GROMACS .gro file of C-alpha atoms in nm:
model
  356
    1MET     CA    1   0.595  -3.036   4.249
    2SER     CA    2   0.234  -3.134   4.185
    3SER     CA    3   0.129  -3.335   3.881
    4THR     CA    4  -0.236  -3.381   3.975
    5TYR     CA    5  -0.546  -3.286   3.776
    6GLY     CA    6  -0.917  -3.304   3.855
    7GLU     CA    7  -1.147  -3.301   4.155
    8LYS     CA    8  -1.415  -3.563   4.089
    9ILE     CA    9  -1.187  -3.794   3.893
   10LYS     CA   10  -0.836  -3.712   4.010
   11ILE     CA   11  -0.523  -3.827   3.826
   12SER     CA   12  -0.172  -3.807   3.970
   13VAL     CA   13   0.123  -3.872   3.736
   14PHE     CA   14   0.459  -3.984   3.876
   15GLY     CA   15   0.806  -4.089   3.759
   16GLU     CA   16   1.091  -3.958   3.544
   17SER     CA   17   1.198  -4.035   3.189
   18HIS     CA   18   1.507  -4.232   3.293
   19GLY     CA   19   1.390  -4.353   3.633
   20ASN     CA   20   1.280  -4.710   3.703
   21GLY     CA   21   0.933  -4.638   3.577
   22ILE     CA   22   0.650  -4.392   3.525
   23GLY     CA   23   0.284  -4.421   3.615
   24VAL     CA   24  -0.046  -4.278   3.726
   25VAL     CA   25  -0.298  -4.308   4.009
   26ILE     CA   26  -0.665  -4.241   3.926
   27ASP     CA   27  -0.899  -4.166   4.217
   28GLY     CA   28  -1.279  -4.145   4.203
   29LEU     CA   29  -1.366  -4.409   3.944
   30SER     CA   30  -1.694  -4.586   4.015
   31ALA     CA   31  -1.689  -4.958   4.083
   32GLY     CA   32  -1.831  -5.210   3.838
   33ALA     CA   33  -1.741  -5.062   3.499
   34GLU     CA   34  -1.592  -5.307   3.250
   35ILE     CA   35  -1.272  -5.189   3.078
   36ASP     CA   36  -1.154  -5.317   2.740
   37ILE     CA   37  -0.783  -5.364   2.812
   38GLU     CA   38  -0.702  -5.426   2.446
   39GLY     CA   39  -0.857  -5.088   2.367
   40VAL     CA   40  -0.635  -4.925   2.630
   41LEU     CA   41  -0.324  -5.094   2.489
   42ALA     CA   42  -0.416  -4.981   2.137
   43GLN     CA   43  -0.407  -4.617   2.253
   44MET     CA   44  -0.076  -4.675   2.434
   45LYS     CA   45   0.072  -4.820   2.114
   46ARG     CA   46  -0.027  -4.509   1.913
   47ARG     CA   47   0.184  -4.292   2.145
   48ALA     CA   48   0.476  -4.529   2.202
   49PRO     CA   49   0.819  -4.436   2.058
   50GLY     CA   50   1.039  -4.626   1.814
   51ARG     CA   51   0.771  -4.725   1.563
   52ASP     CA   52   0.796  -4.452   1.301
   53LYS     CA   53   1.071  -4.252   1.128
   54THR     CA   54   0.910  -3.926   1.244
   55ALA     CA   55   0.975  -4.026   1.606
   56THR     CA   56   1.267  -4.099   1.836
   57PRO     CA   57   1.432  -4.439   1.775
   58ARG     CA   58   1.412  -4.511   2.149
   59LYS     CA   59   1.193  -4.821   2.176
   60GLU     CA   60   0.971  -4.880   2.480
   61SER     CA   61   0.695  -5.140   2.504
   62ASP     CA   62   0.485  -4.904   2.719
   63LEU     CA   63   0.293  -5.195   2.869
   64PRO     CA   64   0.112  -5.074   3.183
   65GLU     CA   65   0.112  -5.296   3.490
   66VAL     CA   66  -0.205  -5.241   3.690
   67LEU     CA   67  -0.122  -5.259   4.062
   68SER     CA   68  -0.464  -5.181   4.209
   69GLY     CA   69  -0.818  -5.072   4.129
   70MET     CA   70  -0.905  -5.343   3.878
   71LEU     CA   71  -1.006  -5.706   3.923
   72GLY     CA   72  -0.991  -5.884   3.592
   73ASN     CA   73  -1.130  -5.620   3.358
   74THR     CA   74  -1.363  -5.462   3.615
   75LEU     CA   75  -1.298  -5.144   3.814
   76THR     CA   76  -1.318  -5.212   4.188
   77GLY     CA   77  -1.370  -4.853   4.305
   78ALA     CA   78  -1.027  -4.842   4.473
   79PRO     CA   79  -0.763  -4.602   4.336
   80LEU     CA   80  -0.652  -4.734   3.998
   81CYS     CA   81  -0.271  -4.742   3.982
   82ALA     CA   82  -0.067  -4.838   3.676
   83VAL     CA   83   0.312  -4.844   3.632
   84ILE     CA   84   0.510  -4.850   3.307
   85LYS     CA   85   0.870  -4.970   3.332
   86ASN     CA   86   1.149  -4.776   3.162
   87THR     CA   87   1.361  -5.034   2.983
   88ASN     CA   88   1.564  -4.839   2.723
   89THR     CA   89   1.755  -4.548   2.874
   90LYS     CA   90   2.093  -4.390   2.792
   91SER     CA   91   2.141  -4.146   3.078
   92GLY     CA   92   2.501  -4.071   2.982
   93ASP     CA   93   2.374  -3.871   2.684
   94TYR     CA   94   2.250  -3.607   2.931
   95SER     CA   95   2.553  -3.558   3.156
   96ASN     CA   96   2.652  -3.224   2.998
   97LEU     CA   97   2.304  -3.081   3.058
   98LEU     CA   98   2.370  -3.057   3.431
   99GLU     CA   99   2.578  -2.750   3.357
  100CYS     CA  100   2.452  -2.633   3.016
  101PRO     CA  101   2.071  -2.611   2.990
  102ARG     CA  102   1.906  -2.684   2.654
  103PRO     CA  103   1.749  -2.383   2.480
  104GLY     CA  104   1.373  -2.426   2.455
  105HIS     CA  105   1.360  -2.690   2.729
  106SER     CA  106   1.271  -2.675   3.099
  107ASP     CA  107   1.630  -2.746   3.209
  108TYR     CA  108   1.703  -2.390   3.321
  109THR     CA  109   1.367  -2.307   3.480
  110ALA     CA  110   1.360  -2.639   3.667
  111PHE     CA  111   1.719  -2.582   3.784
  112VAL     CA  112   1.619  -2.246   3.930
  113LYS     CA  113   1.293  -2.364   4.086
  114TYR     CA  114   1.428  -2.684   4.241
  115GLY     CA  115   1.780  -2.569   4.322
  116GLY     CA  116   1.945  -2.809   4.079
  117ALA     CA  117   1.792  -3.114   4.248
  118ASN     CA  118   1.569  -3.203   3.952
  119ASP     CA  119   1.641  -3.517   3.748
  120ILE     CA  120   1.786  -3.392   3.418
  121ARG     CA  121   1.817  -3.736   3.249
  122GLY     CA  122   1.590  -3.746   2.947
  123GLY     CA  123   1.416  -3.436   3.077
  124GLY     CA  124   1.313  -3.613   3.400
  125HIS     CA  125   0.956  -3.535   3.500
  126PHE     CA  126   0.935  -3.272   3.224
  127SER     CA  127   0.987  -3.527   2.947
  128GLY     CA  128   0.730  -3.614   2.684
  129ARG     CA  129   0.771  -3.972   2.810
  130ILE     CA  130   0.548  -3.874   3.104
  131THR     CA  131   0.258  -3.854   2.859
  132ALA     CA  132   0.244  -4.236   2.847
  133PRO     CA  133   0.061  -4.258   3.183
  134LEU     CA  134  -0.164  -3.974   3.065
  135VAL     CA  135  -0.268  -4.187   2.768
  136PHE     CA  136  -0.343  -4.480   3.001
  137ALA     CA  137  -0.562  -4.261   3.223
  138GLY     CA  138  -0.727  -4.101   2.922
  139ALA     CA  139  -0.800  -4.438   2.764
  140ILE     CA  140  -0.984  -4.546   3.080
  141CYS     CA  141  -1.181  -4.220   3.094
  142ARG     CA  142  -1.256  -4.236   2.722
  143GLN     CA  143  -1.420  -4.576   2.759
  144LEU     CA  144  -1.638  -4.450   3.043
  145LEU     CA  145  -1.740  -4.151   2.828
  146GLU     CA  146  -1.820  -4.377   2.532
  147LYS     CA  147  -2.069  -4.563   2.750
  148ARG     CA  148  -2.253  -4.227   2.761
  149GLY     CA  149  -2.232  -4.183   2.385
  150ILE     CA  150  -1.945  -3.931   2.399
  151LYS     CA  151  -1.665  -3.985   2.147
  152ILE     CA  152  -1.329  -3.811   2.101
  153ALA     CA  153  -1.100  -3.798   1.799
  154ALA     CA  154  -0.805  -3.587   1.690
  155HIS     CA  155  -0.589  -3.558   1.381
  156ILE     CA  156  -0.270  -3.391   1.263
  157LYS     CA  157  -0.402  -3.058   1.140
  158SER     CA  158  -0.060  -2.943   1.023
  159ILE     CA  159   0.312  -3.019   1.029
  160GLY     CA  160   0.521  -2.719   0.941
  161CYS     CA  161   0.351  -2.559   0.641
  162VAL     CA  162   0.167  -2.874   0.529
  163ASN     CA  163  -0.203  -2.881   0.625
  164ASP     CA  164  -0.464  -3.154   0.657
  165SER     CA  165  -0.834  -3.099   0.591
  166GLY     CA  166  -1.029  -2.989   0.899
  167PHE     CA  167  -1.324  -3.151   1.072
  168ASP     CA  168  -1.669  -3.072   0.936
  169PRO     CA  169  -1.766  -2.841   1.224
  170THR     CA  170  -2.129  -2.955   1.239
  171GLU     CA  171  -2.127  -3.323   1.133
  172ILE     CA  172  -1.853  -3.568   1.238
  173SER     CA  173  -1.922  -3.932   1.156
  174ASP     CA  174  -1.856  -4.225   1.388
  175GLU     CA  175  -1.673  -4.388   1.096
  176LEU     CA  176  -1.420  -4.103   1.080
  177ILE     CA  177  -1.377  -4.106   1.458
  178GLY     CA  178  -1.310  -4.480   1.452
  179ARG     CA  179  -1.053  -4.448   1.174
  180LEU     CA  180  -0.864  -4.165   1.346
  181ASN     CA  181  -0.872  -4.348   1.681
  182SER     CA  182  -0.690  -4.646   1.531
  183SER     CA  183  -0.428  -4.452   1.332
  184SER     CA  184  -0.067  -4.383   1.433
  185PHE     CA  185  -0.049  -4.102   1.174
  186ALA     CA  186  -0.401  -3.966   1.204
  187LEU     CA  187  -0.520  -3.762   0.906
  188ILE     CA  188  -0.860  -3.674   0.766
  189ASP     CA  189  -0.712  -3.647   0.416
  190GLU     CA  190  -0.468  -3.937   0.402
  191ASN     CA  191  -0.325  -3.803   0.076
  192ARG     CA  192  -0.141  -3.538   0.286
  193GLU     CA  193   0.074  -3.796   0.465
  194GLU     CA  194   0.356  -3.806   0.208
  195ALA     CA  195   0.400  -3.427   0.212
  196MET     CA  196   0.395  -3.419   0.592
  197ARG     CA  197   0.654  -3.694   0.617
  198ALA     CA  198   0.872  -3.504   0.370
  199GLU     CA  199   0.847  -3.196   0.595
  200VAL     CA  200   0.964  -3.401   0.894
  201GLU     CA  201   1.244  -3.566   0.697
  202SER     CA  202   1.365  -3.227   0.575
  203ALA     CA  203   1.395  -3.110   0.937
  204ARG     CA  204   1.563  -3.433   1.049
  205THR     CA  205   1.831  -3.427   0.780
  206ALA     CA  206   1.902  -3.064   0.870
  207LEU     CA  207   1.964  -3.181   1.230
  208ASP     CA  208   1.653  -2.984   1.324
  209SER     CA  209   1.290  -3.040   1.428
  210VAL     CA  210   0.948  -2.916   1.323
  211GLY     CA  211   0.619  -2.847   1.502
  212GLY     CA  212   0.255  -2.840   1.400
  213THR     CA  213  -0.104  -2.836   1.519
  214ILE     CA  214  -0.357  -3.096   1.633
  215GLU     CA  215  -0.732  -3.055   1.592
  216CYS     CA  216  -0.953  -3.242   1.838
  217ALA     CA  217  -1.330  -3.297   1.828
  218VAL     CA  218  -1.582  -3.432   2.079
  219THR     CA  219  -1.927  -3.555   1.977
  220GLY     CA  220  -2.224  -3.667   2.184
  221LEU     CA  221  -2.205  -3.392   2.447
  222THR     CA  222  -2.545  -3.272   2.562
  223PRO     CA  223  -2.615  -2.899   2.603
  224GLY     CA  224  -2.554  -2.751   2.947
  225ILE     CA  225  -2.216  -2.899   3.050
  226GLY     CA  226  -1.968  -2.656   3.210
  227GLU     CA  227  -1.942  -2.447   3.526
  228PRO     CA  228  -1.881  -2.075   3.455
  229MET     CA  229  -1.694  -1.857   3.523
  230PHE     CA  230  -1.369  -2.038   3.593
  231ASP     CA  231  -1.467  -2.401   3.542
  232GLY     CA  232  -1.614  -2.363   3.195
  233VAL     CA  233  -1.547  -2.620   2.925
  234GLU     CA  234  -1.276  -2.414   2.753
  235GLY     CA  235  -1.094  -2.352   3.080
  236GLU     CA  236  -1.101  -2.714   3.194
  237ILE     CA  237  -0.988  -2.853   2.859
  238ALA     CA  238  -0.719  -2.585   2.823
  239LYS     CA  239  -0.578  -2.659   3.169
  240ALA     CA  240  -0.549  -3.030   3.086
  241VAL     CA  241  -0.408  -2.968   2.738
  242PHE     CA  242  -0.140  -2.732   2.869
  243GLY     CA  243  -0.025  -3.015   3.096
  244VAL     CA  244   0.110  -3.183   2.781
  245PRO     CA  245   0.476  -3.091   2.716
  246ALA     CA  246   0.529  -2.891   2.394
  247VAL     CA  247   0.178  -2.739   2.383
  248LYS     CA  248   0.208  -2.361   2.341
  249GLY     CA  249  -0.138  -2.255   2.229
  250ILE     CA  250  -0.504  -2.353   2.204
  251GLU     CA  251  -0.807  -2.212   2.025
  252PHE     CA  252  -1.171  -2.323   2.021
  253GLY     CA  253  -1.377  -2.322   1.704
  254LYS     CA  254  -1.255  -2.048   1.472
  255GLY     CA  255  -1.047  -1.909   1.759
  256PHE     CA  256  -0.827  -1.619   1.657
  257GLU     CA  257  -1.000  -1.596   1.319
  258LEU     CA  258  -1.304  -1.457   1.503
  259ALA     CA  259  -1.105  -1.141   1.576
  260LYS     CA  260  -1.114  -1.061   1.203
  261MET     CA  261  -1.489  -1.118   1.164
  262ARG     CA  262  -1.801  -0.915   1.223
  263GLY     CA  263  -2.073  -1.043   1.450
  264SER     CA  264  -2.295  -1.121   1.153
  265GLN     CA  265  -2.022  -1.357   1.028
  266SER     CA  266  -1.915  -1.517   1.356
  267ASN     CA  267  -2.255  -1.580   1.514
  268ASP     CA  268  -2.388  -1.934   1.472
  269PRO     CA  269  -2.761  -1.923   1.378
  270PHE     CA  270  -2.992  -2.153   1.578
  271VAL     CA  271  -3.233  -2.383   1.394
  272TYR     CA  272  -3.453  -2.682   1.476
  273LYS     CA  273  -3.340  -3.007   1.315
  274ASP     CA  274  -3.504  -3.343   1.377
  275GLY     CA  275  -3.669  -3.205   1.689
  276ARG     CA  276  -3.360  -3.062   1.853
  277ILE     CA  277  -3.187  -2.725   1.852
  278VAL     CA  278  -2.864  -2.707   1.652
  279THR     CA  279  -2.655  -2.433   1.491
  280GLU     CA  280  -2.606  -2.396   1.117
  281THR     CA  281  -2.237  -2.319   1.166
  282ASN     CA  282  -2.004  -2.390   1.456
  283ASN     CA  283  -1.763  -2.099   1.479
  284CYS     CA  284  -1.783  -2.111   1.860
  285GLY     CA  285  -1.654  -2.469   1.870
  286GLY     CA  286  -1.961  -2.605   2.049
  287ILE     CA  287  -1.923  -2.380   2.355
  288LEU     CA  288  -2.105  -2.061   2.455
  289GLY     CA  289  -2.044  -1.890   2.788
  290GLY     CA  290  -1.823  -2.181   2.893
  291ILE     CA  291  -2.119  -2.419   2.845
  292THR     CA  292  -2.172  -2.683   2.576
  293ASN     CA  293  -2.448  -2.607   2.325
  294GLY     CA  294  -2.485  -2.963   2.192
  295MET     CA  295  -2.273  -2.918   1.881
  296PRO     CA  296  -1.934  -3.090   1.844
  297VAL     CA  297  -1.671  -2.935   2.071
  298ILE     CA  298  -1.374  -2.856   1.847
  299PHE     CA  299  -1.037  -2.708   1.939
  300THR     CA  300  -0.686  -2.686   1.798
  301ALA     CA  301  -0.363  -2.717   1.997
  302ALA     CA  302  -0.029  -2.578   1.880
  303ILE     CA  303   0.273  -2.808   1.931
  304LYS     CA  304   0.616  -2.648   1.927
  305PRO     CA  305   0.919  -2.812   1.758
  306THR     CA  306   1.111  -3.057   1.976
  307PRO     CA  307   1.372  -2.843   2.158
  308SER     CA  308   1.639  -3.116   2.159
  309ILE     CA  309   1.805  -3.082   1.819
  310ALA     CA  310   2.145  -3.199   1.696
  311GLN     CA  311   2.260  -2.856   1.576
  312LYS     CA  312   2.503  -2.667   1.796
  313GLN     CA  313   2.318  -2.402   2.000
  314LYS     CA  314   2.409  -2.109   2.220
  315THR     CA  315   2.353  -2.154   2.594
  316VAL     CA  316   2.526  -2.076   2.924
  317ASN     CA  317   2.742  -2.276   3.161
  318LEU     CA  318   2.575  -2.261   3.503
  319LYS     CA  319   2.895  -2.378   3.676
  320THR     CA  320   3.144  -2.133   3.523
  321GLY     CA  321   2.900  -1.844   3.472
  322LYS     CA  322   3.008  -1.803   3.110
  323ASN     CA  323   2.848  -1.830   2.769
  324ALA     CA  324   2.875  -2.174   2.613
  325GLU     CA  325   2.792  -2.383   2.308
  326LEU     CA  326   2.583  -2.699   2.339
  327GLU     CA  327   2.572  -3.006   2.118
  328ILE     CA  328   2.287  -3.234   2.226
  329LYS     CA  329   2.328  -3.611   2.210
  330GLY     CA  330   2.061  -3.876   2.256
  331ARG     CA  331   1.755  -3.995   2.066
  332HIS     CA  332   1.491  -3.732   1.999
  333ASP     CA  333   1.179  -3.684   1.787
  334PRO     CA  334   1.228  -3.467   1.477
  335CYS     CA  335   0.852  -3.408   1.510
  336ILE     CA  336   0.641  -3.483   1.816
  337VAL     CA  337   0.306  -3.407   1.651
  338PRO     CA  338   0.199  -3.758   1.533
  339ARG     CA  339   0.267  -3.913   1.875
  340ALA     CA  340   0.096  -3.622   2.053
  341VAL     CA  341  -0.242  -3.688   1.886
  342PRO     CA  342  -0.351  -3.967   2.126
  343VAL     CA  343  -0.216  -3.760   2.418
  344ILE     CA  344  -0.443  -3.466   2.328
  345GLU     CA  345  -0.737  -3.707   2.301
  346ALA     CA  346  -0.645  -3.852   2.642
  347VAL     CA  347  -0.629  -3.525   2.835
  348THR     CA  348  -0.954  -3.415   2.669
  349ALA     CA  349  -1.122  -3.729   2.806
  350ILE     CA  350  -0.977  -3.660   3.152
  351ALA     CA  351  -1.110  -3.302   3.146
  352LEU     CA  352  -1.456  -3.399   3.022
  353ILE     CA  353  -1.512  -3.681   3.269
  354ASN     CA  354  -1.453  -3.430   3.550
  355LEU     CA  355  -1.707  -3.191   3.402
  356ILE     CA  356  -1.966  -3.467   3.358
   0.00000   0.00000   0.00000
């Protein structure tokens, strides 16, 4: 099993949901950069469980312990390693999953691939808990990108059938980016929060879960970033984003809507503005031919409903070879979307710092 991403800045994630701890090693960081630790912890807090009714009640402090690569607040150039202790586990809730895999989860595929040796407790290495070290790594990379004037923000674009407003595709203010970056329920139109929470509560009381979408934007990218054909910006971001559990789709700019348009509608006209070349629209999401064109890079990721639900579900018993019925115990998110927002921002930062 390999949980490593990147070539220039390489991250390796380790640990299991109910093991002693989880963590990440980051190779390739230059020495001398100052890191705002409070800023890193703020991003960790946005993702951490147990702080909102839309999330699992499992509470974890998610405080990273830096073992190497940083002296005070300064990167030393050595591999940066951080560990997060698991302090609130109930492994007994997962004992029946050794024989009866959860529908919609990796239990069955991991059982087949690893011969039943995989850690099933809390989903093991396939758990959303593994995104905590991703957020740590992304928070470090984000700060290095910000020193170059590159900023990243994401928001809940939808939960179920309830939609937020979208980013202005051509002008995204630093003020909006700052507000979203500090929010645990990130919305452009904050008036949509009540309806979204009602959608989550409706799923929770029905012993069910609900999914949604997350829109992410990057500003400050200069034209010319990306290495076609197979290391273009879309490909690198998509690879990182699909490393996040529950992501099942991604589109850049107008994405699938472009299939319904004519070229005269989808093309983004070039114009000079304040001495630089920009586009009047941004249907392409800031990327042409796998290369940035200087406009905001915008994409949307689809997040599936949490597969662990309290309703009884059909499955199979791997031990008896017969059909079975499964009732899942434990503490699970009725909606993972709000907590996934900082994770999408984090993996975007990790992808971009490799390209730059």
